[in-house]
Structure formats: structure tokens, C-alpha cells
CSV table of C-alpha atoms in Angstrom, one decimal:
chain,number,residue,atom,x,y,z
A,1,MET,CA,-56.3,-85.8,-162.9
A,2,ARG,CA,-59.6,-84.0,-162.4
A,3,THR,CA,-62.3,-84.0,-159.7
A,4,GLN,CA,-65.1,-81.7,-158.7
A,5,VAL,CA,-63.9,-80.9,-155.1
A,6,GLY,CA,-60.3,-81.3,-153.9
A,7,ILE,CA,-60.2,-81.7,-150.2
A,8,VAL,CA,-57.0,-80.9,-148.3
A,9,GLY,CA,-56.9,-82.7,-145.0
A,10,ALA,CA,-58.3,-86.1,-143.7
A,11,GLY,CA,-59.6,-85.0,-140.3
A,12,PRO,CA,-63.3,-85.0,-139.4
A,13,ALA,CA,-64.1,-82.0,-141.5
A,14,GLY,CA,-62.5,-83.2,-144.8
A,15,LEU,CA,-63.7,-86.8,-144.4
A,16,LEU,CA,-67.3,-85.8,-143.5
A,17,LEU,CA,-67.4,-83.3,-146.4
A,18,SER,CA,-66.3,-86.1,-148.8
A,19,HIS,CA,-69.0,-88.4,-147.5
A,20,LEU,CA,-71.7,-85.7,-147.7
A,21,LEU,CA,-70.7,-84.8,-151.3
A,22,ALA,CA,-70.7,-88.5,-152.3
A,23,ARG,CA,-74.3,-88.8,-151.1
A,24,ALA,CA,-75.2,-85.9,-153.4
A,25,GLY,CA,-73.3,-87.5,-156.4
A,26,ILE,CA,-70.4,-85.1,-156.2
A,27,ASP,CA,-66.9,-86.4,-156.8
A,28,SER,CA,-64.0,-85.5,-154.4
A,29,VAL,CA,-60.4,-86.5,-153.7
A,30,VAL,CA,-59.0,-86.2,-150.1
A,31,LEU,CA,-55.3,-85.5,-149.7
A,32,GLU,CA,-53.6,-86.0,-146.4
A,33,THR,CA,-49.9,-85.6,-145.5
A,34,ARG,CA,-50.1,-88.0,-142.5
A,35,SER,CA,-50.5,-91.7,-142.6
A,36,ARG,CA,-53.9,-93.4,-142.2
A,37,GLN,CA,-52.6,-94.9,-138.9
A,38,TYR,CA,-51.6,-91.5,-137.6
A,39,VAL,CA,-54.9,-89.8,-138.2
A,40,GLU,CA,-56.9,-92.8,-136.8
A,41,GLN,CA,-54.9,-92.8,-133.6
A,42,ARG,CA,-54.5,-89.0,-133.0
A,43,VAL,CA,-56.4,-88.3,-129.7
A,44,ARG,CA,-58.3,-85.1,-129.8
A,45,ALA,CA,-61.7,-84.0,-128.8
A,46,GLY,CA,-64.3,-86.3,-127.3
A,47,VAL,CA,-67.6,-84.4,-126.8
A,48,LEU,CA,-70.2,-84.5,-129.6
A,49,GLU,CA,-73.0,-81.9,-129.5
A,50,HIS,CA,-76.6,-83.0,-130.1
A,51,PRO,CA,-76.7,-81.5,-133.7
A,52,THR,CA,-73.4,-83.4,-134.6
A,53,VAL,CA,-74.8,-86.7,-133.4
A,54,GLU,CA,-78.1,-86.1,-135.3
A,55,LEU,CA,-76.2,-85.3,-138.5
A,56,LEU,CA,-74.0,-88.5,-138.2
A,57,ARG,CA,-77.2,-90.5,-137.7
A,58,GLU,CA,-78.9,-88.8,-140.6
A,59,VAL,CA,-76.1,-89.7,-143.0
A,60,GLY,CA,-75.6,-93.3,-141.9
A,61,LEU,CA,-72.4,-92.8,-139.8
A,62,ALA,CA,-73.6,-93.5,-136.3
A,63,GLU,CA,-73.8,-97.3,-135.9
A,64,ARG,CA,-70.7,-97.6,-133.8
A,65,LEU,CA,-71.3,-94.2,-132.2
A,66,ASP,CA,-74.8,-95.3,-130.9
A,67,ARG,CA,-73.3,-98.6,-129.7
A,68,GLU,CA,-70.2,-97.3,-127.9
A,69,GLY,CA,-70.8,-93.6,-127.3
A,70,MET,CA,-71.5,-92.5,-123.8
A,71,PHE,CA,-74.6,-90.3,-123.6
A,72,HIS,CA,-74.5,-87.6,-120.9
A,73,GLU,CA,-77.6,-85.7,-119.7
A,74,GLY,CA,-75.6,-83.0,-117.9
A,75,VAL,CA,-72.3,-81.8,-116.5
A,76,SER,CA,-71.1,-80.6,-113.2
A,77,LEU,CA,-69.5,-77.3,-112.2
A,78,ARG,CA,-67.4,-78.1,-109.1
A,79,PHE,CA,-66.1,-75.3,-106.9
A,80,GLN,CA,-65.4,-74.8,-103.2
A,81,GLY,CA,-65.5,-78.6,-102.9
A,82,VAL,CA,-69.2,-78.9,-104.0
A,83,ASP,CA,-70.6,-80.4,-107.1
A,84,HIS,CA,-73.4,-78.4,-108.9
A,85,ARG,CA,-75.0,-80.3,-111.7
A,86,ILE,CA,-76.3,-78.6,-114.8
A,87,ASP,CA,-79.1,-80.8,-116.0
A,88,PHE,CA,-79.2,-80.5,-119.8
A,89,MET,CA,-82.3,-82.7,-120.3
A,90,ASP,CA,-84.3,-80.6,-117.8
A,91,LEU,CA,-83.1,-77.3,-119.2
A,92,VAL,CA,-83.1,-77.8,-123.0
A,93,GLY,CA,-84.2,-81.4,-123.6
A,94,ARG,CA,-81.0,-82.7,-125.2
A,95,GLY,CA,-77.6,-83.9,-124.1
A,96,ILE,CA,-74.1,-84.6,-125.4
A,97,THR,CA,-72.3,-87.8,-126.3
A,98,VAL,CA,-68.7,-88.7,-125.4
A,99,TYR,CA,-67.1,-90.4,-128.4
A,100,GLY,CA,-63.5,-89.7,-129.3
A,101,GLN,CA,-62.6,-87.7,-132.4
A,102,GLN,CA,-60.3,-90.5,-133.5
A,103,GLU,CA,-63.2,-92.9,-133.4
A,104,VAL,CA,-65.2,-90.5,-135.6
A,105,VAL,CA,-62.3,-90.5,-138.0
A,106,LYS,CA,-62.0,-94.3,-138.0
A,107,ASP,CA,-65.7,-94.5,-138.9
A,108,LEU,CA,-65.4,-92.0,-141.6
A,109,ILE,CA,-62.4,-93.6,-143.3
A,110,ALA,CA,-63.9,-97.0,-143.1
A,111,ARG,CA,-67.1,-95.8,-144.7
A,112,ARG,CA,-65.4,-93.7,-147.4
A,113,LEU,CA,-63.2,-96.6,-148.5
A,114,ALA,CA,-66.2,-99.0,-148.4
A,115,ASP,CA,-68.0,-96.6,-150.7
A,116,GLY,CA,-65.1,-96.3,-153.1
A,117,GLY,CA,-63.9,-92.9,-151.9
A,118,ASP,CA,-60.6,-91.5,-153.1
A,119,LEU,CA,-58.4,-91.0,-150.0
A,120,ARG,CA,-54.7,-90.3,-150.5
A,121,PHE,CA,-52.5,-90.5,-147.5
A,122,GLU,CA,-48.8,-89.6,-147.0
A,123,VAL,CA,-48.7,-87.0,-149.8
A,124,SER,CA,-46.2,-84.2,-149.4
A,125,ASP,CA,-45.3,-80.7,-150.8
A,126,VAL,CA,-48.9,-79.8,-151.3
A,127,ALA,CA,-49.4,-76.5,-153.1
A,128,LEU,CA,-52.5,-74.5,-154.3
A,129,ASP,CA,-52.7,-72.5,-157.5
A,130,GLY,CA,-55.4,-70.9,-159.6
A,131,LEU,CA,-57.8,-70.3,-156.8
A,132,ALA,CA,-59.5,-67.4,-158.5
A,133,ASP,CA,-61.3,-69.6,-161.1
A,134,ALA,CA,-59.4,-72.8,-162.0
A,135,PRO,CA,-57.9,-74.4,-158.9
A,136,VAL,CA,-55.0,-76.9,-159.1
A,137,ILE,CA,-53.6,-78.8,-156.2
A,138,SER,CA,-50.2,-80.1,-156.8
A,139,TYR,CA,-48.5,-82.7,-154.5
A,140,THR,CA,-45.9,-85.4,-154.4
A,141,ASP,CA,-47.4,-88.9,-154.0
A,142,PRO,CA,-45.9,-91.5,-151.6
A,143,SER,CA,-43.8,-93.0,-154.5
A,144,GLY,CA,-42.1,-89.5,-155.1
A,145,VAL,CA,-44.0,-88.6,-158.3
A,146,ARG,CA,-45.3,-85.1,-158.6
A,147,GLN,CA,-49.1,-85.0,-159.3
A,148,GLU,CA,-51.7,-82.4,-160.3
A,149,LEU,CA,-55.3,-82.4,-159.2
A,150,ARG,CA,-57.6,-80.0,-161.1
A,151,CYS,CA,-60.9,-79.2,-159.5
A,152,ASP,CA,-63.8,-76.8,-159.5
A,153,VAL,CA,-63.5,-76.1,-155.8
A,154,VAL,CA,-60.9,-76.6,-153.0
A,155,ALA,CA,-61.9,-77.3,-149.4
A,156,GLY,CA,-59.2,-76.4,-147.0
A,157,CYS,CA,-59.7,-78.8,-144.1
A,158,ASP,CA,-56.0,-79.1,-143.1
A,159,GLY,CA,-56.0,-77.6,-139.6
A,160,PHE,CA,-54.4,-74.6,-138.0
A,161,HIS,CA,-50.9,-75.4,-139.4
A,162,GLY,CA,-52.0,-76.4,-142.9
A,163,ILE,CA,-51.3,-74.7,-146.2
A,164,SER,CA,-54.8,-73.7,-147.1
A,165,ARG,CA,-55.1,-70.5,-145.0
A,166,ALA,CA,-51.6,-69.5,-146.1
A,167,ALA,CA,-52.8,-69.3,-149.7
A,168,TYR,CA,-54.4,-65.9,-149.1
A,169,ALA,CA,-54.3,-63.2,-146.5
A,170,PRO,CA,-57.5,-63.2,-144.4
A,171,GLU,CA,-58.0,-60.9,-141.5
A,172,VAL,CA,-56.9,-62.7,-138.3
A,173,TYR,CA,-58.2,-62.3,-134.8
A,174,ASP,CA,-56.0,-64.1,-132.3
A,175,ARG,CA,-55.7,-64.5,-128.5
A,176,GLU,CA,-53.3,-66.8,-126.7
A,177,TYR,CA,-54.2,-67.7,-123.1
A,178,PRO,CA,-51.6,-67.6,-120.3
A,179,TYR,CA,-52.2,-71.3,-119.4
A,180,ALA,CA,-52.3,-74.7,-120.9
A,181,TRP,CA,-53.8,-78.1,-120.2
A,182,LEU,CA,-51.8,-81.1,-119.1
A,183,GLY,CA,-54.0,-84.0,-120.3
A,184,ILE,CA,-53.8,-87.7,-119.6
A,185,LEU,CA,-55.4,-90.9,-120.8
A,186,ALA,CA,-55.5,-93.4,-117.9
A,187,LYS,CA,-56.5,-97.0,-117.8
A,188,ALA,CA,-58.9,-96.4,-114.9
A,189,ALA,CA,-62.6,-96.9,-114.9
A,190,PRO,CA,-64.6,-93.7,-114.5
A,191,THR,CA,-66.2,-93.2,-111.1
A,192,GLN,CA,-69.0,-91.0,-112.3
A,193,HIS,CA,-71.0,-90.9,-115.5
A,194,GLU,CA,-70.7,-87.2,-116.4
A,195,LEU,CA,-68.0,-84.6,-116.9
A,196,ALA,CA,-67.0,-82.4,-114.0
A,197,TYR,CA,-65.4,-78.9,-114.5
A,198,ALA,CA,-63.5,-77.9,-111.4
A,199,ASN,CA,-62.5,-74.4,-110.3
A,200,HIS,CA,-59.9,-74.7,-107.6
A,201,PRO,CA,-57.4,-72.2,-106.0
A,202,ASN,CA,-54.6,-74.4,-107.5
A,203,GLY,CA,-56.1,-74.1,-111.0
A,204,PHE,CA,-58.7,-75.7,-113.2
A,205,ALA,CA,-59.2,-79.5,-113.6
A,206,LEU,CA,-61.5,-81.5,-115.8
A,207,TYR,CA,-62.8,-85.0,-115.2
A,208,SER,CA,-63.8,-86.8,-118.4
A,209,MET,CA,-63.8,-90.2,-119.9
A,210,ARG,CA,-63.5,-92.1,-123.2
A,211,SER,CA,-64.9,-95.5,-122.4
A,212,PRO,CA,-66.1,-97.5,-119.4
A,213,GLU,CA,-62.4,-98.4,-118.9
A,214,ILE,CA,-60.6,-95.2,-119.8
A,215,THR,CA,-60.6,-91.8,-118.1
A,216,ARG,CA,-59.5,-88.5,-119.7
A,217,LEU,CA,-58.3,-85.9,-117.2
A,218,TYR,CA,-56.8,-82.4,-117.5
A,219,LEU,CA,-55.0,-80.0,-115.2
A,220,GLN,CA,-54.4,-76.3,-115.8
A,221,VAL,CA,-50.6,-75.7,-116.1
A,222,PRO,CA,-48.3,-72.9,-117.4
A,223,PRO,CA,-47.8,-73.0,-121.2
A,224,ASP,CA,-44.1,-73.7,-120.8
A,225,THR,CA,-44.6,-76.7,-118.6
A,226,ASP,CA,-42.1,-79.5,-119.0
A,227,LEU,CA,-43.7,-83.0,-118.7
A,228,ALA,CA,-40.6,-84.2,-116.9
A,229,ASP,CA,-41.7,-82.0,-114.0
A,230,TRP,CA,-45.0,-84.0,-113.8
A,231,PRO,CA,-44.3,-87.6,-112.9
A,232,ASP,CA,-47.4,-89.8,-112.6
A,233,HIS,CA,-47.7,-89.5,-108.8
A,234,ARG,CA,-47.7,-85.7,-108.9
A,235,ILE,CA,-50.4,-85.7,-111.6
A,236,TRP,CA,-52.6,-88.0,-109.5
A,237,GLU,CA,-52.0,-86.0,-106.3
A,238,GLU,CA,-53.0,-82.7,-108.0
A,239,LEU,CA,-56.0,-84.2,-109.7
A,240,ALA,CA,-57.2,-85.6,-106.4
A,241,THR,CA,-56.8,-82.1,-104.8
A,242,ARG,CA,-58.5,-80.1,-107.5
A,243,LEU,CA,-61.3,-82.5,-108.1
A,244,ALA,CA,-62.1,-83.2,-104.4
A,245,ALA,CA,-65.8,-83.1,-103.5
A,246,ASP,CA,-68.1,-84.8,-101.1
A,247,GLY,CA,-68.7,-88.4,-102.3
A,248,PHE,CA,-66.2,-88.2,-105.1
A,249,THR,CA,-63.5,-90.9,-105.6
A,250,LEU,CA,-60.8,-90.8,-108.2
A,251,ASN,CA,-59.7,-94.1,-109.6
A,252,GLU,CA,-56.0,-94.2,-110.5
A,253,GLY,CA,-54.4,-96.5,-113.1
A,254,PRO,CA,-51.6,-96.7,-115.6
A,255,ILE,CA,-51.2,-93.5,-117.6
A,256,LEU,CA,-51.4,-94.4,-121.3
A,257,GLU,CA,-50.7,-90.9,-122.7
A,258,LYS,CA,-49.8,-87.5,-121.5
A,259,GLY,CA,-49.2,-84.1,-123.1
A,260,VAL,CA,-49.4,-80.4,-122.7
A,261,THR,CA,-51.7,-78.4,-125.0
A,262,GLY,CA,-51.6,-74.6,-125.3
A,263,MET,CA,-54.9,-72.7,-125.4
A,264,ARG,CA,-55.9,-70.0,-127.9
A,265,SER,CA,-58.8,-68.3,-129.7
A,266,PHE,CA,-58.3,-67.7,-133.4
A,267,VAL,CA,-60.6,-66.7,-136.2
A,268,ALA,CA,-59.7,-66.0,-139.9
A,269,GLU,CA,-62.1,-63.9,-141.9
A,270,PRO,CA,-63.4,-64.4,-144.5
A,271,MET,CA,-63.4,-68.2,-144.7
A,272,ARG,CA,-63.5,-68.1,-148.5
A,273,HIS,CA,-60.9,-66.9,-151.1
A,274,GLY,CA,-62.0,-67.4,-154.7
A,275,ARG,CA,-62.8,-71.1,-155.2
A,276,LEU,CA,-61.1,-72.0,-151.8
A,277,PHE,CA,-63.3,-72.6,-148.8
A,278,LEU,CA,-61.8,-73.1,-145.3
A,279,ALA,CA,-63.4,-75.3,-142.7
A,280,GLY,CA,-62.6,-76.4,-139.2
A,281,ASP,CA,-59.3,-75.6,-137.5
A,282,ALA,CA,-58.0,-74.1,-140.8
A,283,ALA,CA,-60.3,-71.1,-140.1
A,284,HIS,CA,-60.8,-71.1,-136.4
A,285,ILE,CA,-59.6,-72.4,-133.1
A,286,VAL,CA,-61.4,-72.3,-129.7
A,287,PRO,CA,-60.0,-73.1,-126.3
A,288,PRO,CA,-61.1,-76.7,-125.4
A,289,THR,CA,-63.1,-75.7,-122.3
A,290,GLY,CA,-66.3,-75.3,-124.3
A,291,ALA,CA,-65.8,-78.6,-126.3
A,292,LYS,CA,-66.5,-76.8,-129.6
A,293,GLY,CA,-63.6,-77.6,-131.9
A,294,MET,CA,-64.7,-80.7,-133.8
A,295,ASN,CA,-68.4,-79.7,-133.6
A,296,LEU,CA,-67.6,-76.4,-135.3
A,297,ALA,CA,-65.7,-78.2,-138.0
A,298,ILE,CA,-68.7,-80.5,-138.7
A,299,ALA,CA,-71.1,-77.5,-138.7
A,300,ASP,CA,-68.9,-75.8,-141.3
A,301,VAL,CA,-68.9,-78.7,-143.7
A,302,ARG,CA,-72.6,-79.3,-143.3
A,303,VAL,CA,-73.1,-75.7,-144.6
A,304,LEU,CA,-70.5,-76.1,-147.3
A,305,ALA,CA,-71.9,-79.5,-148.5
A,306,GLU,CA,-75.3,-77.9,-148.9
A,307,ALA,CA,-73.9,-75.0,-150.8
A,308,LEU,CA,-71.8,-77.2,-153.1
A,309,THR,CA,-74.8,-79.4,-153.8
A,310,ASP,CA,-76.8,-76.4,-155.0
A,311,TYR,CA,-73.9,-75.2,-157.0
A,312,PHE,CA,-73.2,-78.5,-158.9
A,313,ALA,CA,-76.9,-79.2,-159.3
A,314,SER,CA,-78.0,-75.9,-160.8
A,315,GLY,CA,-75.1,-73.4,-160.8
A,316,ASP,CA,-76.6,-71.6,-157.9
A,317,GLU,CA,-73.8,-69.8,-156.0
A,318,ALA,CA,-75.9,-68.2,-153.4
A,319,GLY,CA,-74.9,-70.7,-150.7
A,320,LEU,CA,-71.3,-70.4,-151.6
A,321,ASP,CA,-71.4,-66.6,-151.5
A,322,ALA,CA,-73.1,-66.8,-148.0
A,323,TYR,CA,-70.8,-69.6,-146.7
A,324,SER,CA,-68.3,-67.5,-144.8
A,325,ASP,CA,-70.9,-65.2,-143.1
A,326,THR,CA,-73.1,-68.1,-142.3
A,327,CYS,CA,-70.3,-70.1,-140.6
A,328,LEU,CA,-68.8,-67.1,-138.8
A,329,ARG,CA,-72.0,-66.3,-137.0
A,330,ARG,CA,-71.8,-69.7,-135.3
A,331,VAL,CA,-68.0,-69.5,-134.9
A,332,TRP,CA,-68.1,-66.2,-133.0
A,333,ARG,CA,-71.0,-67.5,-130.8
A,334,ALA,CA,-68.8,-70.5,-130.0
A,335,GLU,CA,-65.7,-68.3,-129.4
A,336,HIS,CA,-67.6,-66.2,-126.9
A,337,PHE,CA,-69.0,-69.3,-125.1
A,338,SER,CA,-65.6,-70.9,-125.0
A,339,TRP,CA,-63.9,-67.7,-123.7
A,340,TRP,CA,-66.6,-67.3,-121.1
A,341,MET,CA,-66.2,-70.9,-119.8
A,342,THR,CA,-62.4,-70.6,-119.9
A,343,SER,CA,-62.3,-67.3,-118.0
A,344,MET,CA,-64.8,-68.5,-115.4
A,345,LEU,CA,-62.9,-71.7,-114.6
A,346,HIS,CA,-59.2,-71.0,-115.0
A,347,ASN,CA,-56.9,-69.0,-112.6
A,348,ALA,CA,-55.1,-66.2,-114.4
A,349,PRO,CA,-51.4,-66.0,-113.5
A,350,ASP,CA,-51.8,-62.3,-112.7
A,351,GLY,CA,-55.1,-62.8,-110.9
A,352,ASP,CA,-55.7,-61.3,-107.5
A,353,ALA,CA,-58.3,-61.9,-104.7
A,354,PHE,CA,-60.8,-59.6,-106.5
A,355,THR,CA,-60.6,-61.7,-109.7
A,356,ARG,CA,-61.1,-64.8,-107.6
A,357,LYS,CA,-64.2,-63.3,-106.0
A,358,LEU,CA,-65.6,-62.4,-109.4
A,359,GLN,CA,-65.1,-66.0,-110.6
A,360,LEU,CA,-66.9,-67.5,-107.7
A,361,ALA,CA,-69.8,-64.9,-108.1
A,362,GLN,CA,-70.2,-66.0,-111.7
A,363,LEU,CA,-70.1,-69.7,-110.8
A,364,ARG,CA,-72.7,-69.2,-108.1
A,365,TYR,CA,-74.9,-67.2,-110.4
A,366,THR,CA,-74.6,-69.8,-113.2
A,367,VAL,CA,-75.7,-72.7,-111.0
A,368,ALA,CA,-78.4,-70.7,-109.1
A,369,SER,CA,-80.1,-69.0,-112.0
A,370,ARG,CA,-82.2,-71.2,-114.3
A,371,ALA,CA,-81.7,-68.6,-117.1
A,372,ALA,CA,-77.9,-68.7,-116.7
A,373,ALA,CA,-77.8,-72.5,-116.5
A,374,THR,CA,-80.1,-72.8,-119.5
A,375,SER,CA,-77.8,-70.6,-121.5
A,376,LEU,CA,-74.8,-72.8,-120.6
A,377,ALA,CA,-76.8,-75.9,-121.5
A,378,GLU,CA,-78.1,-74.5,-124.8
A,379,ASN,CA,-74.6,-73.6,-125.9
A,380,TYR,CA,-72.8,-76.7,-124.6
A,381,THR,CA,-75.2,-79.2,-126.2
A,382,GLY,CA,-75.1,-77.3,-129.5
A,383,LEU,CA,-77.2,-74.6,-131.2
A,384,PRO,CA,-79.5,-75.7,-133.9
A,385,HIS,CA,-78.1,-76.1,-137.4
A,386,ARG,CA,-80.5,-73.6,-138.7
A,387,GLY,CA,-81.8,-70.6,-136.7
A,388,GLY,CA,-80.9,-69.7,-133.2
A,389,ILE,CA,-77.8,-67.7,-134.1
A,390,ALA,CA,-78.2,-64.0,-134.6
């Protein structure tokens, strides 16, 4: 079989790329090793930057997002028991929207199938060949038959553990953090309308939400944490301690899901090898503190879709040649912002009183200086798609 663009991975990056290409009249096939049910239920990020929301609206994918998403005009930095609100609308005139990554995936799958898109779930043994000039993706379909997909271009959107990046040897920049997040989904109505990032002597905590009935909460824990050591009552007690502030109440409820997620920064350069182009987590990982992961993936495929549109329309490869450098400028800006947020808010295991004083000094400066708060707001709500990144 043949198509113009073979896409490995049915996460937000791969699915959105397929949709953008279809709008330009470009054929694609999306291959995914997991089931449709799995990718639609996999709970991941939940913060959409302003440019991400604008793009989804522009391409007709925001009907449910606009109906069910929770628009936030700011966030709070909470330390020493006091809330300090960063007012995004006042500082930069835009906000963010809380809408779960799995909901974005559901919307994308539904739209691609309604439009006749070719999505193939539960494939296995995926392999890439001929990436220099004539790519071939081979795989085993759900019935056990070996298949070959010949294409002009391959988009590797298969995440950090996928096969795409392993098809060549990019230069890798990697940092693992000495802490992790214990995250829960709870059937408990949020008691405030915006996210709160808390710095506490016991460790970081994040107060978030997914809907008017569901809260999403996180605690800083060691990377080797055993969930068995964190029964529900201990989680609620620690959340109440770390999130404490005047006037704040924490609703408790049944915990629907819990898990421990390690934290790392990772970048692979270049994001292109021959006719293979990486996007999203296949090329870069950020610690979740800055809420950048899904937004970076969407920014990548926007650039890639525009470059592929030019290529298939006229043979112009300028956009493809610039793809990696264009994306990496944004990626490294997001890596820095995410590292800065993470180091300011988390307690290092080997930290001392001096380190703690530095953190508090940075937090006080960020909330007291309009310039510093504006920088946080500008980066958190999302840099413009074009311009604004040196």
C-alpha cells in the first residue's frame, strides 16, 4: 500500500497532523500499537495554551473544547501559606484552558474517522526502512498479517519510547530530576477556579482540575515511591498540609486514579533524519511543571504540516529543511521555562537552608515584579506561533 505521509503514533501530534494534512488534500495513514480505547482513556496533560486553543478553533476541532473546557485567566503561586495570583489577562491579555489530553484525542479520532481518515490501531512489530529517500513502514496488522506502507515522508509521533527516534542516532540532551509526581484524579468538586502551584517545606504540590466534578492533584515524592506507602488518607493529609492557605478549602472524595510519574528534560537533535521527521515526545520531554508537553507537540505538527503542504504543492523543501531548527528554538525556550518553574517550586533532596532561601527569594521576586510575572505569564500561556522566539 502507498500513502503520502505515514504517521507512527495516534497521540495528539499524530492525529492532529493527519487532520491538518487532510485539510490540505494530503493523504496519510496513522499507525498505532495501542487500542483506540487505550489512547482515548490515557490520562495525560490538561492545560492548553492560547495558541493551541486558537489552532484547534481555526481547524474546526474546538466545538466540545469551547463547550466543556475550563478557561483560566491566571494561576497562583502559593508559598509560606499565602496565595499570590499571576493575572494572565492583565499581564499579557490571554489565558489558558483546562481540557484533558484524552479529550483532545477523542475529538481528533472522532473527526478523522468522520472525515474518512485511515487510522489503524493495535498494529505490532513496526519497523522503518528506506528513510533516506524511499520510506517503508512495515508492521503486523491485528489479524497477524505482515503489511508494508510505502510513503514519501514518515512522521514519528510515537512518544519517548517509540521506534522512530531509534531509527537514527540524534544527539541527545537529557536530565533526570531527583523527584517525581504522585498524581491523583478525585471525584471531588474543585473549590477554586484556577491552578495553584505550592512550594512547601514538605515538597511541591499542585492543585488542578479536569471538570466541575473532578480535581487533579499532585504531590512531589521520591522517584522510587511505592504507591502502597500512600494510602488515600495519607495523600489527602499531605495535600491539605502543602496546599494550606488562608481561605482555601480542599474537597476530598473517592480517588479514581493514582500514579507516580518521574520527571525529566530530554531533547534529541536534529528532529529530522532523511525523510523521517520527529514530533512531540519522540523528540523532546519537559518536566510537567510548565504544562508544555502536549502544547509543544501541537506546535511541532503545525510547523510540519505547513512545510509538507508546501512540499507536496510545489516541491518546495525549504520548510522541511528548516523544520528541526524552527521547532528546536521553541523547544529549548520551553525546556528552560519548565526547568525554571521546576527548580523554583520543588525541594531538592540534597537542598539546604541556603537553597531554600534562594527559592523563596525567587518566588517573592516573581510575584512582586511585574516584569517577572509578565515573563511567567507570557511563557505559560504560550508564545506566538510565529515570532517571539529568538
